[in-house]
XYZ file of C-alpha atoms in Angstrom:
438
model
C 0.000 0.000 0.000
C 1.121 3.546 -0.656
C 0.768 6.361 1.820
C -2.209 7.814 -0.067
C -4.089 4.505 0.039
C -4.346 4.197 3.821
C -5.720 7.086 5.890
C -6.449 7.291 9.600
C -8.204 10.085 11.478
C -7.568 10.902 15.127
C -10.117 12.950 17.091
C -8.625 14.434 20.277
C -8.427 17.779 22.050
C -5.828 19.388 24.324
C -5.370 22.674 26.142
C -4.807 24.457 29.424
C -8.081 23.190 30.895
C -7.883 19.526 29.928
C -4.134 19.030 29.621
C -2.152 17.338 26.847
C -2.652 13.695 27.812
C -5.270 12.685 25.235
C -3.279 14.068 22.359
C 0.060 12.775 23.635
C -1.026 9.140 23.669
C -2.806 9.453 20.315
C 0.349 10.871 18.742
C 2.379 7.992 20.190
C 0.124 5.595 18.279
C 0.118 7.853 15.209
C 3.901 7.755 14.930
C 3.840 3.955 14.640
C 1.215 4.253 11.900
C 3.096 6.898 9.921
C 6.215 4.737 10.073
C 4.172 2.092 8.259
C 3.330 4.599 5.520
C -0.126 5.476 6.841
C -1.412 9.023 6.425
C -2.644 10.310 9.806
C -4.781 13.408 10.300
C -5.620 14.837 13.734
C -8.983 16.610 14.032
C -8.728 18.914 17.037
C -9.845 22.175 18.596
C -6.409 22.618 20.167
C -4.664 25.776 19.019
C -1.545 26.202 21.208
C 1.610 26.324 19.037
C 3.319 23.707 21.235
C 0.475 21.263 20.574
C 0.464 21.875 16.837
C 4.220 21.328 16.869
C 3.806 17.939 18.545
C 1.403 16.848 15.811
C 3.817 17.897 13.080
C 6.704 16.116 14.833
C 4.668 12.896 14.842
C 4.196 13.171 11.082
C 0.474 13.919 11.351
C -1.554 16.464 9.439
C -3.801 18.838 11.371
C -7.501 19.350 10.772
C -8.414 22.385 12.872
C -11.979 22.425 14.181
C -13.647 25.656 15.345
C -12.463 26.599 18.837
C -14.137 28.326 21.752
C -17.598 26.784 21.491
C -19.750 26.190 24.624
C -19.660 22.415 24.212
C -15.911 22.436 24.958
C -16.487 22.592 28.736
C -13.937 20.025 30.027
C -15.923 19.485 33.233
C -19.059 18.291 31.430
C -19.348 14.487 31.812
C -20.539 13.902 28.234
C -21.664 16.397 25.617
C -25.333 16.422 24.673
C -26.425 14.311 21.711
C -26.949 17.480 19.694
C -23.430 18.741 20.457
C -21.886 15.361 19.648
C -23.722 15.148 16.326
C -22.583 18.673 15.449
C -18.973 17.747 16.240
C -19.295 14.562 14.177
C -20.745 16.533 11.257
C -17.683 18.800 11.211
C -15.448 15.734 11.044
C -17.559 13.950 8.423
C -17.488 17.016 6.164
C -13.719 16.601 5.867
C -13.723 12.886 5.082
C -11.709 11.765 2.026
C -13.434 9.896 -0.820
C -14.369 6.472 0.507
C -13.848 7.580 4.108
C -11.036 6.680 6.485
C -9.530 3.238 6.921
C -9.642 3.709 10.686
C -10.712 6.384 13.154
C -9.272 6.827 16.651
C -11.240 8.862 19.195
C -9.808 9.872 22.580
C -12.265 12.268 24.163
C -14.102 12.095 27.498
C -17.100 14.067 26.185
C -17.818 11.773 23.206
C -19.577 8.408 23.409
C -21.546 5.946 21.264
C -23.652 8.783 19.857
C -20.624 10.358 18.182
C -19.152 6.988 17.239
C -22.392 5.893 15.556
C -22.526 9.133 13.573
C -19.047 8.668 12.113
C -19.380 4.904 11.535
C -20.433 5.253 7.850
C -17.209 7.067 6.936
C -14.709 4.677 8.580
C -13.972 0.980 8.212
C -12.804 0.606 11.808
C -13.320 2.682 14.973
C -11.022 2.642 17.983
C -11.822 4.396 21.276
C -9.179 5.252 23.873
C -10.731 5.699 27.312
C -9.945 5.786 31.039
C -13.262 6.403 32.707
C -15.583 3.501 31.785
C -18.505 5.857 32.411
C -20.274 5.836 29.036
C -21.196 3.500 26.192
C -19.008 2.949 23.119
C -19.851 1.653 19.652
C -16.396 0.680 18.445
C -14.346 -2.198 17.072
C -11.516 -1.765 19.586
C -11.411 -0.137 23.022
C -8.087 0.679 24.678
C -7.629 1.512 28.356
C -3.996 1.496 29.481
C -4.831 1.811 33.164
C -5.214 -0.511 36.140
C -7.740 0.378 38.835
C -7.485 -2.760 40.966
C -7.890 -6.515 40.772
C -11.570 -6.309 39.716
C -10.766 -3.846 36.927
C -11.358 -6.236 34.015
C -15.146 -5.892 34.355
C -15.254 -2.084 34.131
C -16.515 -2.054 30.537
C -19.144 -4.773 30.950
C -22.349 -3.497 29.349
C -20.620 -0.447 27.872
C -19.302 -2.100 24.698
C -20.566 -4.773 22.317
C -19.578 -8.382 22.981
C -17.454 -8.447 19.824
C -15.436 -5.349 20.766
C -11.738 -6.130 21.185
C -10.552 -4.881 24.592
C -6.908 -3.928 25.018
C -6.649 -3.289 28.747
C -3.873 -2.577 31.207
C -0.339 -1.148 31.293
C 0.910 -3.496 28.551
C -0.853 -1.065 26.191
C 0.510 2.129 27.775
C 0.873 4.558 24.873
C 4.195 6.293 25.409
C 6.526 8.320 23.224
C 8.562 5.936 21.082
C 11.869 6.925 22.697
C 10.918 5.366 26.039
C 11.401 1.817 24.758
C 15.025 2.534 23.845
C 15.809 4.765 26.841
C 14.478 2.138 29.245
C 17.131 -0.333 28.129
C 19.930 2.223 28.371
C 19.296 3.910 31.693
C 21.336 2.941 34.740
C 20.130 1.942 38.170
C 18.068 4.401 40.183
C 19.980 5.729 43.202
C 18.468 5.180 46.627
C 18.475 7.573 48.393
C 17.719 9.793 45.372
C 20.313 12.318 44.253
C 18.238 13.901 41.495
C 14.498 14.629 41.473
C 12.217 15.778 38.679
C 9.095 17.832 39.376
C 6.564 17.589 36.555
C 2.818 18.030 36.892
C 1.771 17.469 33.318
C 1.572 19.824 30.402
C -0.187 22.634 32.233
C 0.214 22.115 36.028
C -3.560 22.338 36.395
C -3.459 21.876 40.182
C -0.672 24.456 40.731
C 1.504 21.956 42.626
C 4.938 22.572 41.132
C 5.988 25.362 43.485
C 4.941 23.382 46.589
C 7.094 20.437 45.579
C 10.119 22.579 44.711
C 9.985 24.397 48.050
C 9.935 21.053 49.897
C 12.905 19.750 47.909
C 14.943 22.962 48.234
C 15.042 22.458 52.006
C 17.338 19.457 51.488
C 20.975 19.658 50.459
C 22.740 17.443 47.920
C 19.721 16.877 45.695
C 19.435 18.231 42.156
C 15.971 19.484 41.169
C 14.724 19.339 37.579
C 11.524 21.349 37.084
C 9.556 20.692 33.899
C 6.632 22.785 32.627
C 4.696 21.920 29.499
C 4.164 25.509 28.404
C 5.228 29.086 29.219
C 1.635 29.680 30.336
C 2.322 27.514 33.414
C 5.318 29.641 34.478
C 4.177 31.608 37.534
C 6.158 34.313 39.307
C 6.850 31.947 42.205
C 8.233 29.213 39.950
C 10.354 31.803 38.136
C 11.761 32.917 41.506
C 12.424 29.335 42.666
C 14.230 28.552 39.399
C 17.010 30.928 40.515
C 17.979 28.457 43.251
C 21.454 27.038 42.471
C 20.240 23.429 42.544
C 17.133 24.026 40.402
C 17.030 23.745 36.608
C 13.904 24.833 34.753
C 12.774 23.213 31.474
C 9.804 24.437 29.435
C 7.960 22.769 26.544
C 10.238 19.756 26.169
C 9.194 17.476 23.285
C 9.048 14.625 25.825
C 10.431 13.712 29.239
C 12.586 10.778 28.152
C 15.974 12.414 28.663
C 15.069 13.963 32.006
C 13.495 10.701 33.199
C 16.706 8.877 32.274
C 18.729 11.081 34.627
C 16.622 11.285 37.795
C 16.012 8.948 40.724
C 12.586 10.204 41.810
C 9.687 12.086 40.242
C 7.133 14.260 41.983
C 4.195 14.768 39.678
C 0.692 14.036 38.494
C -1.106 10.894 37.369
C -2.248 10.048 33.857
C 0.133 8.792 31.180
C 3.093 10.049 33.238
C 2.380 7.175 35.636
C 3.345 4.648 32.982
C 6.293 6.711 31.715
C 7.806 6.599 35.206
C 7.158 2.883 35.618
C 8.616 2.193 32.179
C 11.839 3.917 33.245
C 11.844 2.261 36.676
C 11.645 5.596 38.503
C 9.650 5.777 41.778
C 7.166 8.602 42.220
C 5.342 10.793 44.697
C 2.011 11.675 43.105
C -0.641 14.315 43.656
C -3.609 13.817 41.382
C -5.035 16.965 39.892
C -8.333 15.531 38.649
C -10.729 12.895 39.922
C -10.445 10.754 36.800
C -6.744 10.177 37.575
C -7.147 9.246 41.226
C -8.451 5.696 40.782
C -5.286 4.386 39.115
C -2.990 6.188 41.536
C -4.951 4.972 44.565
C -4.730 1.374 43.363
C -0.996 1.604 42.685
C -0.446 3.331 46.046
C -2.308 0.553 47.849
C -0.127 -1.993 46.032
C 3.068 -0.150 47.047
C 4.014 0.733 43.464
C 3.728 4.512 43.923
C 3.232 7.048 46.742
C -0.030 9.007 46.547
C -0.455 12.161 48.624
C -4.066 12.935 47.647
C -5.813 15.390 45.357
C -4.413 18.849 44.735
C -7.221 20.604 46.590
C -6.261 18.995 49.914
C -2.497 18.307 49.728
C -0.546 20.803 51.853
C 3.026 22.090 51.996
C 3.511 19.895 55.076
C 2.422 16.810 53.115
C 5.115 17.488 50.532
C 7.716 18.178 53.207
C 7.035 14.853 54.962
C 6.912 12.832 51.733
C 10.139 14.363 50.427
C 11.951 13.789 53.732
C 10.946 10.119 53.747
C 11.875 9.617 50.079
C 15.279 11.245 50.439
C 15.967 8.956 53.401
C 15.468 5.956 51.126
C 11.817 5.060 51.749
C 10.716 4.636 48.125
C 7.906 2.680 46.431
C 8.788 -0.536 44.598
C 8.470 -0.123 40.822
C 7.491 -3.293 38.936
C 8.564 -4.052 35.314
C 5.110 -3.954 33.730
C 5.649 -1.330 30.996
C 8.212 -1.779 28.229
C 7.479 1.271 26.068
C 5.988 -0.707 23.167
C 2.307 -0.252 24.092
C 1.635 2.344 21.398
C 2.997 -0.056 18.794
C 0.672 -2.815 20.020
C -2.280 -0.427 19.811
C -1.242 0.668 16.300
C -1.236 -2.980 15.277
C -4.827 -3.285 16.481
C -5.835 -0.058 14.693
C -4.699 -1.460 11.342
C -3.820 -5.164 11.742
C -1.170 -6.139 9.194
C -2.067 -8.911 6.763
C 1.387 -10.452 7.146
C 3.917 -10.197 9.936
C 7.512 -11.321 10.203
C 8.011 -13.111 13.528
C 11.482 -13.657 14.948
C 12.976 -14.839 18.231
C 16.096 -13.999 20.205
C 17.432 -15.038 23.626
C 15.648 -13.201 26.428
C 17.502 -10.849 28.777
C 16.585 -9.487 32.229
C 15.435 -6.211 30.615
C 12.743 -8.220 28.748
C 10.809 -8.975 31.954
C 7.667 -6.988 30.950
C 7.249 -9.219 27.885
C 6.708 -12.103 30.300
C 5.092 -10.381 33.296
C 2.097 -8.794 31.545
C 1.643 -10.661 28.258
C -0.788 -13.458 27.510
C -3.708 -11.998 29.444
C -1.786 -10.894 32.546
C -1.829 -7.145 31.826
C -4.719 -6.720 34.275
C -3.655 -9.352 36.833
C -2.371 -6.877 39.418
C 0.801 -6.500 41.539
C 0.523 -9.780 43.442
C 0.468 -11.816 40.215
C 2.980 -9.517 38.487
C 5.460 -10.087 41.325
C 5.005 -13.856 41.075
C 5.547 -13.819 37.317
C 8.603 -11.600 37.695
C 10.065 -14.085 40.175
C 9.356 -16.954 37.796
C 11.005 -15.114 34.903
C 14.039 -14.238 37.020
C 14.345 -17.795 38.356
C 14.190 -19.278 34.856
C 16.951 -16.974 33.655
C 19.055 -17.678 36.741
C 18.648 -21.437 36.327
C 19.949 -21.231 32.787
C 16.693 -22.075 31.041
C 16.697 -20.980 27.429
C 14.035 -18.293 27.199
C 13.280 -16.724 23.844
C 11.729 -13.318 23.264
C 9.228 -13.448 20.404
C 9.199 -10.338 18.226
C 6.306 -9.477 15.911
C 8.085 -7.060 13.650
C 9.789 -4.724 16.127
C 7.319 -5.427 18.952
C 7.995 -7.811 21.851
C 4.962 -10.116 21.945
C 5.917 -12.727 24.509
C 8.378 -15.205 25.985
C 8.746 -18.900 25.275
C 10.708 -21.463 27.252
C 12.575 -24.387 25.745
C 12.213 -27.454 27.975
C 14.865 -30.106 28.474
C 13.094 -32.177 25.837
C 13.503 -29.316 23.346
C 9.755 -28.748 23.173
C 8.475 -25.189 23.086
C 6.149 -24.400 25.979
C 4.046 -21.281 25.491
C 4.511 -19.067 28.510
C 3.259 -15.644 27.607
C 2.074 -14.542 24.175
C -0.004 -11.609 22.962
C -2.309 -12.650 20.126
C -5.223 -10.191 20.120
C -3.739 -7.916 17.461
C -1.753 -10.446 15.444
C -2.776 -11.525 11.931
C -4.628 -14.818 11.638
C -1.662 -16.529 9.955
C 0.317 -16.183 13.205
C -2.377 -16.851 15.763
């Protein structure tokens, strides 16, 4: 297929009120599609130059929708049917001849009403969601989060029986550089010597200054402050950035490099949760919106992260105590459940390839996520993940020949060769693979 023959539309918004998260994960998937020669267009009401730049960097075209309309209220649970149909009509009016080969929608205010409206102009519809609070009429639903051990039933009754569900951190949609950086970064120092403060693209909860003040009270720790846009730079943060141990970064294309150099992150929830886990960096988290708290609470309860609460109740004293404990070496235990290839797995489900070259190579310790969460274990939870990590580590230590299966460039699972030279399937992803392989 040529680039002009395959076209995908992404519908997502971003801005100071709703953050950059929806668009960031969509662009992570888009990059994998454009690398396959697919033409990707993003339909959005976002207008900030930094956001438009991210779309261009991902190789996507931009379809600008009218901005500033009343139905853009980010606090509204779901737009009215009339508003959704109007939004869909604007998208449909821009459809190419024959429609799109696939359509990805990542938007909390759109549901099955919008998806049904656009169905005639796309061959395949994919919804990316976190909330499980509304119905979807789609072929594939992706939710990269984990809300607890009973999480797998969250979408019961909200999607059709035939909808393919890609659930859990195995499908975390991260910038493509995380997969490579994860393998290169060194061990995290404990106690931490370097800390990054990053509360998302816009610092909606105004938490950055609180965290920096708490950290500045301690000597021998370097502080990396990251803001997503100049609009988040307050006078107090500007003043704090003059501290000799503070470095300020604004509008970075991604956090990969900074994450590779720090031992602790203080920040928000959302996709950043999985970026930190991918890099093996522990975190102190303050959630800035209710729809992020469920994941963080569950991970806090499991000991995988440290949650302070929501931004409206967390105090300077809370930060001071949490920072003091962390810098004394009391850090959460990060599990290897994210390998940075989730966006590629989602892209494969968006447009499943008709043929796929499958290879195998000897597994290494860094390949643990390919065993821990594959084959239906992405939603199993920390207790099971720890058991599977121990099994993987024991097998490697005992000298068993473990092979990492690669579907193209994507790790899809681990197989073990027994003493009788028979292959025993241990952990394989098959949901998005072509029929010839499965």
